[in-house]
Coordinates of N, CA and C in Angstrom, one line a residue:
M1 N 0.8 -1.2 0.0 CA 0.0 0.0 0.0 C 0.9 1.2 0.0
K2 N 0.5 2.2 -0.8 CA 1.2 3.5 -0.9 C 0.3 4.6 -0.5
L3 N 0.7 5.4 0.6 CA 0.0 6.5 1.0 C 0.8 7.8 0.8
K4 N 0.0 8.9 0.5 CA 0.7 10.2 0.4 C 0.3 11.1 1.5
L5 N 1.3 11.7 2.1 CA 1.1 12.6 3.2 C 1.5 14.0 2.7
I6 N 0.5 14.8 2.5 CA 0.7 16.2 1.9 C 0.8 17.1 3.1
L7 N 1.9 17.8 3.2 CA 2.1 18.9 4.2 C 1.6 20.2 3.5
P8 N 0.5 20.7 3.8 CA -0.2 21.8 3.0 C 0.4 23.2 3.3
V9 N 1.7 23.3 3.5 CA 2.3 24.5 3.7 C 3.6 24.6 3.0
A10 N 4.2 25.8 2.9 CA 5.5 26.0 2.2 C 6.6 25.2 3.0
D11 N 7.7 24.8 2.3 CA 8.8 24.2 2.8 C 9.8 25.2 3.3
T12 N 9.9 25.3 4.6 CA 10.8 26.3 5.3 C 11.4 25.6 6.5
P13 N 12.5 26.1 7.1 CA 13.0 25.5 8.3 C 12.0 25.5 9.4
A14 N 11.2 26.5 9.5 CA 10.1 26.5 10.6 C 9.1 25.4 10.4
T15 N 8.7 25.2 9.1 CA 7.7 24.1 8.9 C 8.3 22.7 9.0
R16 N 9.5 22.6 8.7 CA 10.2 21.3 8.9 C 10.3 21.0 10.4
K17 N 10.6 22.0 11.2 CA 10.7 21.8 12.6 C 9.3 21.4 13.2
A18 N 8.3 22.1 12.7 CA 6.9 21.8 13.2 C 6.4 20.4 12.8
N19 N 7.1 19.8 11.8 CA 6.6 18.4 11.4 C 7.6 17.3 11.8
E20 N 8.4 17.6 12.8 CA 9.4 16.6 13.2 C 8.7 15.4 13.9
G21 N 7.5 15.5 14.3 CA 6.8 14.4 14.9 C 6.2 13.4 14.0
I22 N 6.3 13.6 12.7 CA 5.7 12.7 11.7 C 6.2 11.2 11.9
P23 N 7.5 11.0 12.1 CA 7.9 9.6 12.3 C 7.2 8.8 13.4
L24 N 6.9 9.6 14.5 CA 6.2 8.9 15.6 C 4.8 8.5 15.2
A25 N 4.1 9.4 14.4 CA 2.8 9.1 13.9 C 2.7 7.9 13.0
L26 N 3.8 7.6 12.3 CA 3.9 6.5 11.4 C 4.0 5.2 12.1
R27 N 4.3 5.2 13.4 CA 4.4 3.9 14.1 C 3.2 3.0 14.1
T28 N 2.0 3.6 14.0 CA 0.8 2.9 14.0 C 0.5 2.1 12.7
L29 N 1.2 2.5 11.7 CA 0.9 1.9 10.4 C 1.5 0.5 10.2
D30 N 1.0 -0.3 9.3 CA 1.5 -1.6 9.0 C 3.0 -1.4 8.4
P31 N 3.9 -2.2 8.8 CA 5.3 -2.0 8.3 C 5.4 -2.1 6.8
E32 N 4.4 -2.7 6.1 CA 4.5 -2.8 4.6 C 3.9 -1.6 4.0
T33 N 3.3 -0.7 4.7 CA 2.7 0.5 4.1 C 3.8 1.6 3.9
E34 N 3.8 2.0 2.7 CA 4.8 3.1 2.3 C 4.1 4.4 2.3
V35 N 4.8 5.4 2.9 CA 4.3 6.7 3.1 C 5.3 7.7 2.5
S36 N 4.9 8.5 1.5 CA 5.8 9.5 0.9 C 5.2 10.9 1.4
V37 N 6.1 11.8 1.7 CA 5.8 13.1 2.3 C 6.3 14.2 1.4
S38 N 5.4 15.2 1.2 CA 5.9 16.4 0.4 C 5.2 17.7 0.9
F39 N 6.0 18.8 0.8 CA 5.5 20.1 1.1 C 4.9 20.7 -0.2
L40 N 4.2 21.9 -0.1 CA 3.8 22.6 -1.3 C 5.0 23.4 -1.8
K41 N 4.9 23.7 -3.1 CA 6.0 24.5 -3.7 C 6.0 25.9 -3.2
K42 N 4.9 26.5 -2.8 CA 4.8 27.8 -2.3 C 3.6 27.9 -1.4
G43 N 3.5 29.0 -0.7 CA 2.3 29.2 0.2 C 2.7 29.7 1.6
F44 N 1.7 29.7 2.4 CA 1.9 30.2 3.8 C 2.5 29.1 4.6
E45 N 3.2 29.4 5.8 CA 3.8 28.5 6.7 C 2.8 27.8 7.6
A46 N 1.7 28.5 7.9 CA 0.7 28.0 8.9 C -0.7 28.4 8.3
L47 N -1.6 27.4 8.5 CA -3.0 27.6 8.0 C -3.9 27.9 9.1
N48 N -3.8 29.1 9.7 CA -4.7 29.5 10.8 C -5.7 30.6 10.5
T49 N -5.9 30.9 9.2 CA -7.0 31.8 8.8 C -7.6 31.3 7.5
I50 N -8.8 31.8 7.3 CA -9.5 31.4 6.1 C -8.7 31.8 4.8
T51 N -8.1 33.0 4.8 CA -7.4 33.5 3.7 C -6.2 32.5 3.4
R52 N -5.5 32.1 4.4 CA -4.3 31.3 4.2 C -4.7 29.9 3.6
I53 N -5.8 29.4 4.1 CA -6.3 28.1 3.6 C -6.7 28.3 2.1
G54 N -7.4 29.4 1.8 CA -7.8 29.7 0.4 C -6.6 29.8 -0.5
Y55 N -5.6 30.5 -0.1 CA -4.4 30.7 -0.9 C -3.7 29.4 -1.1
N56 N -3.5 28.5 -0.1 CA -2.8 27.3 -0.3 C -3.6 26.2 -0.9
S57 N -4.9 26.3 -1.0 CA -5.7 25.2 -1.4 C -5.5 24.7 -2.9
P58 N -5.2 25.6 -3.9 CA -4.9 25.1 -5.2 C -3.7 24.2 -5.2
G59 N -2.7 24.6 -4.4 CA -1.4 23.8 -4.4 C -1.7 22.4 -3.7
I60 N -2.6 22.4 -2.7 CA -2.9 21.2 -2.1 C -3.7 20.2 -3.1
A61 N -4.6 20.8 -3.8 CA -5.3 20.0 -4.8 C -4.4 19.5 -5.9
E62 N -3.5 20.3 -6.3 CA -2.5 19.9 -7.4 C -1.7 18.7 -6.8
A63 N -1.3 18.9 -5.6 CA -0.4 17.8 -5.0 C -1.2 16.5 -4.9
A64 N -2.5 16.6 -4.6 CA -3.4 15.4 -4.5 C -3.5 14.7 -5.9
V65 N -3.7 15.5 -6.9 CA -3.8 14.9 -8.3 C -2.5 14.3 -8.7
T66 N -1.4 14.9 -8.4 CA -0.1 14.3 -8.7 C 0.1 13.0 -7.9
A67 N -0.3 13.0 -6.7 CA -0.1 11.8 -5.8 C -0.8 10.6 -6.4
E68 N -2.1 10.9 -6.9 CA -2.8 9.8 -7.5 C -2.1 9.3 -8.8
K69 N -1.7 10.2 -9.6 CA -1.0 9.8 -10.8 C 0.3 9.0 -10.5
E70 N 0.9 9.3 -9.4 CA 2.1 8.5 -9.0 C 1.9 7.2 -8.3
G71 N 0.6 6.9 -8.2 CA 0.2 5.6 -7.6 C -0.2 5.5 -6.2
A72 N -0.5 6.7 -5.6 CA -1.0 6.7 -4.2 C -2.3 6.0 -4.1
D73 N -2.4 5.1 -3.0 CA -3.7 4.4 -2.8 C -4.6 5.3 -1.9
G74 N -4.1 6.2 -1.2 CA -4.8 7.1 -0.3 C -4.0 8.3 0.0
I75 N -4.7 9.4 0.4 CA -4.0 10.7 0.6 C -4.5 11.3 1.9
F76 N -3.5 11.8 2.7 CA -3.8 12.5 4.0 C -3.2 13.9 3.9
I77 N -4.1 14.9 4.1 CA -3.7 16.3 4.1 C -3.4 16.7 5.5
N78 N -2.2 17.0 5.8 CA -1.7 17.1 7.2 C -2.1 18.4 7.9
C79 N -3.4 18.6 8.2 CA -3.8 19.8 8.9 C -5.2 19.5 9.6
F80 N -5.3 20.0 10.8 CA -6.6 19.7 11.5 C -7.8 20.4 10.9
A81 N -7.6 21.5 10.2 CA -8.7 22.2 9.6 C -9.2 21.6 8.3
D82 N -8.7 20.5 7.9 CA -9.1 19.8 6.6 C -9.1 20.7 5.4
P83 N -8.0 21.4 5.2 CA -7.9 22.3 4.0 C -7.9 21.6 2.7
A84 N -8.8 22.0 1.8 CA -9.0 21.4 0.5 C -9.3 19.9 0.4
V85 N -9.8 19.4 1.6 CA -10.1 18.0 1.6 C -11.2 17.7 0.6
D86 N -12.3 18.4 0.7 CA -13.5 18.2 -0.2 C -13.1 18.4 -1.6
M87 N -12.2 19.4 -1.9 CA -11.8 19.8 -3.2 C -11.0 18.6 -3.8
A88 N -10.1 18.0 -3.0 CA -9.3 16.9 -3.4 C -10.1 15.7 -3.7
R89 N -11.1 15.4 -2.8 CA -12.0 14.3 -3.0 C -12.7 14.3 -4.3
E90 N -13.0 15.5 -4.8 CA -13.7 15.7 -6.1 C -12.7 15.5 -7.3
L91 N -11.4 15.5 -7.0 CA -10.5 15.5 -8.1 C -9.8 14.1 -8.2
V92 N -9.8 13.3 -7.2 CA -9.1 12.0 -7.3 C -10.0 10.9 -7.0
H93 N -9.6 9.7 -7.3 CA -10.5 8.5 -7.1 C -10.0 7.6 -6.0
V94 N -9.2 8.1 -5.1 CA -8.8 7.4 -3.9 C -9.2 8.1 -2.7
P95 N -9.3 7.4 -1.5 CA -9.7 8.1 -0.3 C -8.8 9.2 0.1
V96 N -9.4 10.3 0.7 CA -8.7 11.5 1.1 C -9.2 11.8 2.5
F97 N -8.3 12.0 3.4 CA -8.6 12.5 4.8 C -7.8 13.7 5.2
G98 N -8.3 14.5 6.1 CA -7.5 15.5 6.8 C -7.6 15.2 8.3
G99 N -7.2 16.2 9.1 CA -7.2 15.9 10.5 C -8.5 15.9 11.3
F100 N -9.4 16.9 10.9 CA -10.6 17.1 11.7 C -11.6 15.9 11.6
R101 N -12.1 15.6 10.5 CA -13.1 14.6 10.4 C -12.7 13.3 10.9
S102 N -11.4 12.9 10.5 CA -11.0 11.6 11.0 C -10.8 11.5 12.5
A103 N -10.4 12.6 13.1 CA -10.3 12.7 14.6 C -11.6 12.6 15.2
M104 N -12.6 13.3 14.7 CA -13.9 13.4 15.3 C -14.6 12.0 15.1
M105 N -14.4 11.3 14.0 CA -15.0 10.0 13.8 C -14.5 9.0 14.8
A106 N -13.1 9.1 15.1 CA -12.5 8.2 16.0 C -13.0 8.6 17.5
A107 N -13.1 9.9 17.7 CA -13.6 10.3 19.1 C -15.0 9.8 19.4
L108 N -15.8 9.7 18.4 CA -17.2 9.2 18.6 C -17.2 7.8 19.1
G109 N -16.1 7.0 18.8 CA -16.0 5.7 19.3 C -15.4 5.6 20.7
C110 N -15.0 6.8 21.2 CA -14.4 6.9 22.6 C -15.3 7.5 23.6
G111 N -16.3 8.3 23.2 CA -17.1 9.0 24.1 C -18.1 9.9 23.4
K112 N -18.7 10.9 24.2 CA -19.7 11.8 23.7 C -19.4 13.2 23.9
R113 N -18.4 13.5 24.8 CA -18.2 14.9 25.2 C -16.7 15.2 25.0
F114 N -16.4 16.1 24.0 CA -15.0 16.3 23.6 C -14.5 17.7 24.0
A115 N -13.2 17.8 24.3 CA -12.5 19.0 24.5 C -11.5 19.2 23.4
V116 N -11.4 20.3 22.8 CA -10.5 20.5 21.7 C -9.5 21.7 22.0
M117 N -8.2 21.5 21.9 CA -7.3 22.6 22.1 C -6.6 22.9 20.7
I118 N -6.7 24.2 20.3 CA -6.0 24.5 19.0 C -4.9 25.5 19.3
P119 N -4.0 25.7 18.3 CA -2.9 26.6 18.4 C -3.4 28.1 18.5
G120 N -2.6 28.9 19.1 CA -2.9 30.3 19.1 C -3.0 30.9 20.5
K121 N -3.2 32.2 20.5 CA -3.3 33.0 21.7 C -4.6 33.8 21.8
E122 N -5.7 33.1 22.0 CA -7.0 33.7 22.0 C -7.2 34.6 20.7
D123 N -6.9 33.9 19.6 CA -6.9 34.6 18.3 C -8.3 34.6 17.7
P124 N -9.0 35.8 17.4 CA -10.3 35.8 16.8 C -10.3 35.1 15.5
A125 N -9.3 35.2 14.7 CA -9.2 34.5 13.4 C -9.2 33.0 13.5
G126 N -8.5 32.5 14.5 CA -8.4 31.1 14.8 C -9.8 30.6 15.3
T127 N -10.4 31.3 16.1 CA -11.8 31.0 16.6 C -12.7 30.9 15.4
F128 N -12.7 31.9 14.6 CA -13.6 31.9 13.4 C -13.3 30.7 12.5
L129 N -12.0 30.4 12.3 CA -11.7 29.2 11.5 C -12.2 27.9 12.0
L130 N -12.0 27.7 13.3 CA -12.6 26.5 14.0 C -14.1 26.5 13.9
N131 N -14.7 27.6 14.1 CA -16.2 27.6 13.9 C -16.6 27.3 12.5
K132 N -15.9 27.7 11.5 CA -16.2 27.4 10.2 C -16.1 25.9 9.9
V133 N -15.0 25.3 10.4 CA -14.7 23.9 10.3 C -15.9 23.1 10.9
I134 N -16.3 23.5 12.1 CA -17.4 22.8 12.8 C -18.7 23.0 12.0
E135 N -18.9 24.2 11.5 CA -20.1 24.5 10.8 C -20.2 23.6 9.5
N136 N -19.1 23.3 8.9 CA -19.1 22.4 7.8 C -19.2 20.9 8.1
N137 N -19.2 20.6 9.4 CA -19.3 19.3 9.9 C -20.3 19.3 11.1
P138 N -21.6 19.6 10.9 CA -22.5 19.9 11.9 C -22.8 18.6 12.8
E139 N -22.5 17.4 12.2 CA -22.8 16.2 13.0 C -21.9 16.1 14.2
F140 N -20.8 16.9 14.3 CA -20.0 16.8 15.5 C -20.2 18.0 16.4
K141 N -21.0 19.0 16.1 CA -21.1 20.2 16.8 C -21.5 20.0 18.3
D142 N -22.5 19.1 18.5 CA -23.0 19.0 19.9 C -22.0 18.2 20.8
S143 N -21.1 17.5 20.2 CA -20.1 16.7 21.0 C -18.9 17.6 21.5
I144 N -18.7 18.7 20.8 CA -17.6 19.6 21.2 C -18.1 20.5 22.3
V145 N -17.8 20.2 23.6 CA -18.4 21.0 24.7 C -17.4 22.0 25.2
R146 N -16.1 21.8 24.8 CA -15.1 22.8 25.3 C -14.0 23.0 24.3
R147 N -13.5 24.2 24.2 CA -12.4 24.5 23.3 C -11.5 25.6 23.9
D148 N -10.3 25.6 23.6 CA -9.4 26.6 24.1 C -8.1 26.7 23.3
F149 N -7.2 27.6 23.6 CA -6.0 27.8 22.8 C -4.8 27.3 23.6
T150 N -3.7 27.0 22.9 CA -2.5 26.5 23.5 C -1.6 27.6 24.1
D151 N -1.9 28.9 23.7 CA -1.1 30.1 24.0 C 0.3 30.0 23.3
L152 N 0.3 29.1 22.3 CA 1.5 29.0 21.4 C 1.0 28.9 20.0
D153 N 1.6 29.7 19.1 CA 1.2 29.6 17.7 C 1.7 28.3 17.1
V154 N 1.2 28.0 15.9 CA 1.6 26.7 15.2 C 3.1 26.5 15.2
L155 N 3.8 27.5 14.8 CA 5.3 27.3 14.6 C 6.0 27.4 16.0
E156 N 5.3 27.6 17.1 CA 5.9 27.6 18.4 C 5.6 26.3 19.2
L157 N 4.8 25.4 18.6 CA 4.4 24.2 19.3 C 5.5 23.2 19.7
H158 N 6.7 23.5 19.1 CA 7.8 22.6 19.5 C 8.3 22.9 20.9
D159 N 7.8 24.0 21.6 CA 8.2 24.3 23.0 C 7.5 23.2 23.9
K160 N 8.1 22.1 24.0 CA 7.5 20.9 24.7 C 7.1 21.2 26.1
E161 N 7.9 21.9 26.9 CA 7.5 22.1 28.3 C 6.3 22.9 28.4
K162 N 6.2 24.0 27.7 CA 5.0 24.9 27.7 C 3.8 24.2 27.2
L163 N 3.9 23.5 26.1 CA 2.8 22.8 25.5 C 2.3 21.7 26.4
L164 N 3.2 20.9 27.0 CA 2.8 19.8 27.8 C 2.0 20.3 29.1
E165 N 2.5 21.4 29.7 CA 1.9 22.0 30.8 C 0.5 22.5 30.5
R166 N 0.4 23.1 29.3 CA -0.9 23.7 28.9 C -1.9 22.6 28.6
L167 N -1.5 21.6 27.9 CA -2.4 20.5 27.5 C -2.8 19.7 28.8
A168 N -1.9 19.4 29.6 CA -2.2 18.6 30.8 C -3.2 19.3 31.7
G169 N -3.1 20.6 31.9 CA -4.0 21.4 32.7 C -5.4 21.4 32.1
F170 N -5.4 21.6 30.8 CA -6.7 21.7 30.1 C -7.4 20.3 30.1
A171 N -6.6 19.3 30.0 CA -7.2 17.9 30.0 C -7.8 17.6 31.3
E172 N -7.1 17.9 32.4 CA -7.6 17.6 33.8 C -8.9 18.4 34.0
E173 N -8.9 19.7 33.7 CA -10.0 20.6 34.0 C -11.2 20.1 33.1
S174 N -10.9 19.7 31.9 CA -12.0 19.3 31.0 C -12.7 18.0 31.5
A175 N -11.9 17.1 32.1 CA -12.4 15.8 32.6 C -13.2 16.1 33.9
C176 N -12.6 16.8 34.8 CA -13.1 17.0 36.1 C -14.3 18.0 36.2
R177 N -14.2 19.1 35.5 CA -15.3 20.1 35.6 C -16.3 20.1 34.5
Y178 N -15.9 19.5 33.3 CA -16.8 19.5 32.2 C -17.2 18.1 31.8
D179 N -16.8 17.1 32.5 CA -17.2 15.7 32.2 C -16.8 15.3 30.8
C180 N -15.7 15.8 30.3 CA -15.3 15.4 29.0 C -14.6 14.0 29.0
D181 N -14.9 13.2 28.0 CA -14.2 11.9 28.0 C -13.2 11.7 26.9
C182 N -13.0 12.8 26.1 CA -12.0 12.8 25.1 C -11.4 14.1 24.9
L183 N -10.0 14.2 24.9 CA -9.3 15.4 24.5 C -8.7 15.2 23.1
I184 N -9.1 16.2 22.2 CA -8.6 16.1 20.8 C -7.5 17.2 20.6
L185 N -6.3 16.9 20.2 CA -5.3 17.8 20.0 C -5.6 18.5 18.6
G186 N -5.9 19.8 18.6 CA -6.3 20.5 17.4 C -5.3 21.0 16.5
C187 N -4.2 20.2 16.3 CA -3.2 20.5 15.4 C -2.3 19.3 15.2
T188 N -2.0 18.9 13.9 CA -1.2 17.8 13.7 C 0.2 18.0 14.1
A189 N 0.7 19.2 14.3 CA 2.0 19.5 14.8 C 2.2 19.1 16.2
M190 N 1.2 18.8 16.9 CA 1.3 18.3 18.3 C 1.6 16.8 18.4
S191 N 1.7 16.1 17.3 CA 1.8 14.7 17.3 C 3.0 14.2 18.1
Y192 N 4.0 14.9 18.2 CA 5.3 14.5 18.9 C 5.1 14.3 20.4
I193 N 4.1 15.0 20.9 CA 3.9 15.0 22.4 C 3.0 14.0 23.0
I194 N 2.4 13.2 22.2 CA 1.3 12.3 22.6 C 1.7 11.4 23.7
D195 N 2.9 10.7 23.6 CA 3.3 9.7 24.6 C 3.5 10.4 25.9
D196 N 4.2 11.5 25.9 CA 4.5 12.2 27.2 C 3.2 12.7 27.8
L197 N 2.3 13.2 27.0 CA 1.1 13.7 27.6 C 0.2 12.6 28.2
R198 N 0.1 11.5 27.5 CA -0.7 10.4 28.1 C 0.0 9.9 29.4
A199 N 1.3 9.8 29.4 CA 2.0 9.3 30.6 C 1.8 10.2 31.7
G200 N 1.9 11.5 31.5 CA 1.7 12.5 32.5 C 0.3 12.5 33.1
L201 N -0.7 12.4 32.3 CA -2.0 12.4 32.7 C -2.3 11.1 33.5
C202 N -1.7 10.0 33.1 CA -1.9 8.7 33.9 C -1.3 8.9 35.3
R203 N -0.1 9.5 35.4 CA 0.5 9.7 36.7 C -0.4 10.6 37.6
R204 N -1.1 11.5 37.0 CA -2.0 12.4 37.7 C -3.4 11.7 38.1
G205 N -3.6 10.5 37.5 CA -4.9 9.9 37.7 C -6.0 10.3 36.8
C206 N -5.6 11.1 35.7 CA -6.6 11.6 34.8 C -6.8 10.6 33.7
R207 N -7.9 10.0 33.5 CA -8.2 8.9 32.5 C -8.8 9.4 31.2
I208 N -8.8 10.7 31.0 CA -9.4 11.2 29.7 C -8.7 10.6 28.5
T209 N -9.4 10.2 27.5 CA -8.7 9.7 26.3 C -8.2 10.8 25.5
V210 N -6.9 10.7 25.1 CA -6.2 11.8 24.3 C -6.1 11.3 22.9
L211 N -6.6 12.1 22.0 CA -6.6 11.7 20.5 C -5.8 12.6 19.7
E212 N -4.8 12.1 19.0 CA -3.9 12.9 18.2 C -4.3 12.7 16.7
P213 N -4.6 13.8 15.9 CA -5.2 13.6 14.6 C -4.3 13.1 13.5
L214 N -3.0 13.3 13.6 CA -2.2 12.8 12.5 C -2.1 11.2 12.5
S215 N -1.7 10.6 13.6 CA -1.7 9.2 13.6 C -3.1 8.6 13.4
T216 N -4.1 9.2 14.0 CA -5.4 8.7 13.9 C -5.9 8.8 12.4
G217 N -5.6 9.9 11.8 CA -6.1 10.0 10.4 C -5.3 9.1 9.4
L218 N -4.0 8.9 9.6 CA -3.3 8.0 8.8 C -3.8 6.6 9.0
K219 N -4.0 6.2 10.2 CA -4.5 4.8 10.4 C -5.9 4.6 9.8
M220 N -6.7 5.6 9.9 CA -8.0 5.5 9.3 C -7.9 5.4 7.8
L221 N -7.0 6.2 7.2 CA -6.8 6.2 5.8 C -6.3 4.8 5.4
E222 N -5.4 4.2 6.1 CA -4.9 2.9 5.8 C -6.0 1.9 5.9
S223 N -6.8 2.0 6.9 CA -7.9 1.1 7.1 C -8.9 1.2 5.9
F224 N -9.2 2.4 5.5 CA -10.1 2.5 4.3 C -9.6 1.8 3.1
V225 N -8.3 2.0 2.9 CA -7.7 1.3 1.7 C -7.8 -0.2 1.9
T226 N -7.4 -0.7 3.0 CA -7.4 -2.1 3.3 C -8.8 -2.7 3.1
L227 N -9.8 -2.0 3.6 CA -11.2 -2.5 3.5 C -11.9 -2.2 2.2
G228 N -11.2 -1.5 1.3 CA -11.8 -1.2 0.0 C -12.9 -0.1 0.1
L229 N -12.8 0.8 1.1 CA -13.7 1.9 1.3 C -13.2 3.1 0.6
N230 N -14.1 4.0 0.2 CA -13.7 5.2 -0.5 C -14.6 6.4 -0.1
N231 N -14.0 7.6 0.0 CA -14.8 8.8 0.2 C -14.6 9.8 -1.0
S232 N -14.1 9.3 -2.1 CA -13.9 10.2 -3.3 C -15.3 10.6 -3.8
T233 N -15.4 11.8 -4.3 CA -16.6 12.3 -4.9 C -16.4 12.6 -6.4
A234 N -15.3 12.1 -7.0 CA -14.9 12.3 -8.3 C -16.0 11.8 -9.3
H235 N -16.7 10.8 -8.9 CA -17.8 10.3 -9.8 C -18.9 11.3 -10.0
L236 N -19.0 12.3 -9.1 CA -20.1 13.2 -9.2 C -19.8 14.3 -10.3
V237 N -18.6 14.4 -10.7 CA -18.2 15.4 -11.7 C -17.5 14.7 -12.8
N238 N -17.4 15.3 -14.0 CA -16.9 14.6 -15.2 C -15.6 15.3 -15.6
N239 N -14.5 14.6 -15.2 CA -13.2 15.1 -15.6 C -13.1 16.7 -15.4
E240 N -13.2 17.0 -14.1 CA -13.3 18.4 -13.7 C -12.2 19.3 -14.3
M241 N -11.0 18.8 -14.1 CA -9.8 19.6 -14.5 C -9.7 19.8 -16.0
D242 N -10.4 19.0 -16.8 CA -10.4 19.2 -18.3 C -11.2 20.5 -18.6
Q243 N -12.0 21.0 -17.7 CA -12.8 22.2 -18.0 C -12.0 23.5 -17.7
L244 N -10.8 23.3 -17.1 CA -10.0 24.5 -16.7 C -9.5 25.3 -17.9
I245 N -9.7 26.5 -17.9 CA -9.2 27.4 -18.9 C -7.8 27.9 -18.5
K246 N -6.8 27.5 -19.2 CA -5.4 27.8 -18.9 C -4.9 29.0 -19.7

């Protein structure tokens, strides 16, 4: 099986640093599964606004089309906001996932009340973006009972000590005061911290389930391919890119 992991941002030292947790996320996959990784040729470094997602989306779609031509059996777009996921599904004939829907689908198997922590510092644009993502997926709206910010921007999430302290406190409060049964990390760049976070919460006696969207989404994608499932909507349009005026 060949999977494509699209990093939907420009290739810079900062974005490479932010994605250093990818090898840990790949641990959950079958050893025979091949995963190729690529950045966009150009674009923003972080997708934390509607404008940035809109600007990077054509590059994401182009990368998805190229991945299918190169033999990918499934495609994962590495961002919690699911940028251009629906667009890619309309253009390729293989399953496509992003971080949000795959994480929420898995969370529904773990409980009914979710807490979500996203990058940023009480950012109105970030709040608006998350609201739009939830609005596009209304089936999950009632399950998300709490949300908050990391107080670290996307490209600052490598600050392990600060991030771990923030996530652990949020997890405990969400479980104890809000009766949440699942904590969802709202950025795939947090994948590197999952083991330390789970271990720390266990030592504190906090049993909330912690769900990390990168490894979850990749495993779900692999399972779709194995089971012969597909979420492509390419059959609803007829050679869409052939209609493009160049």
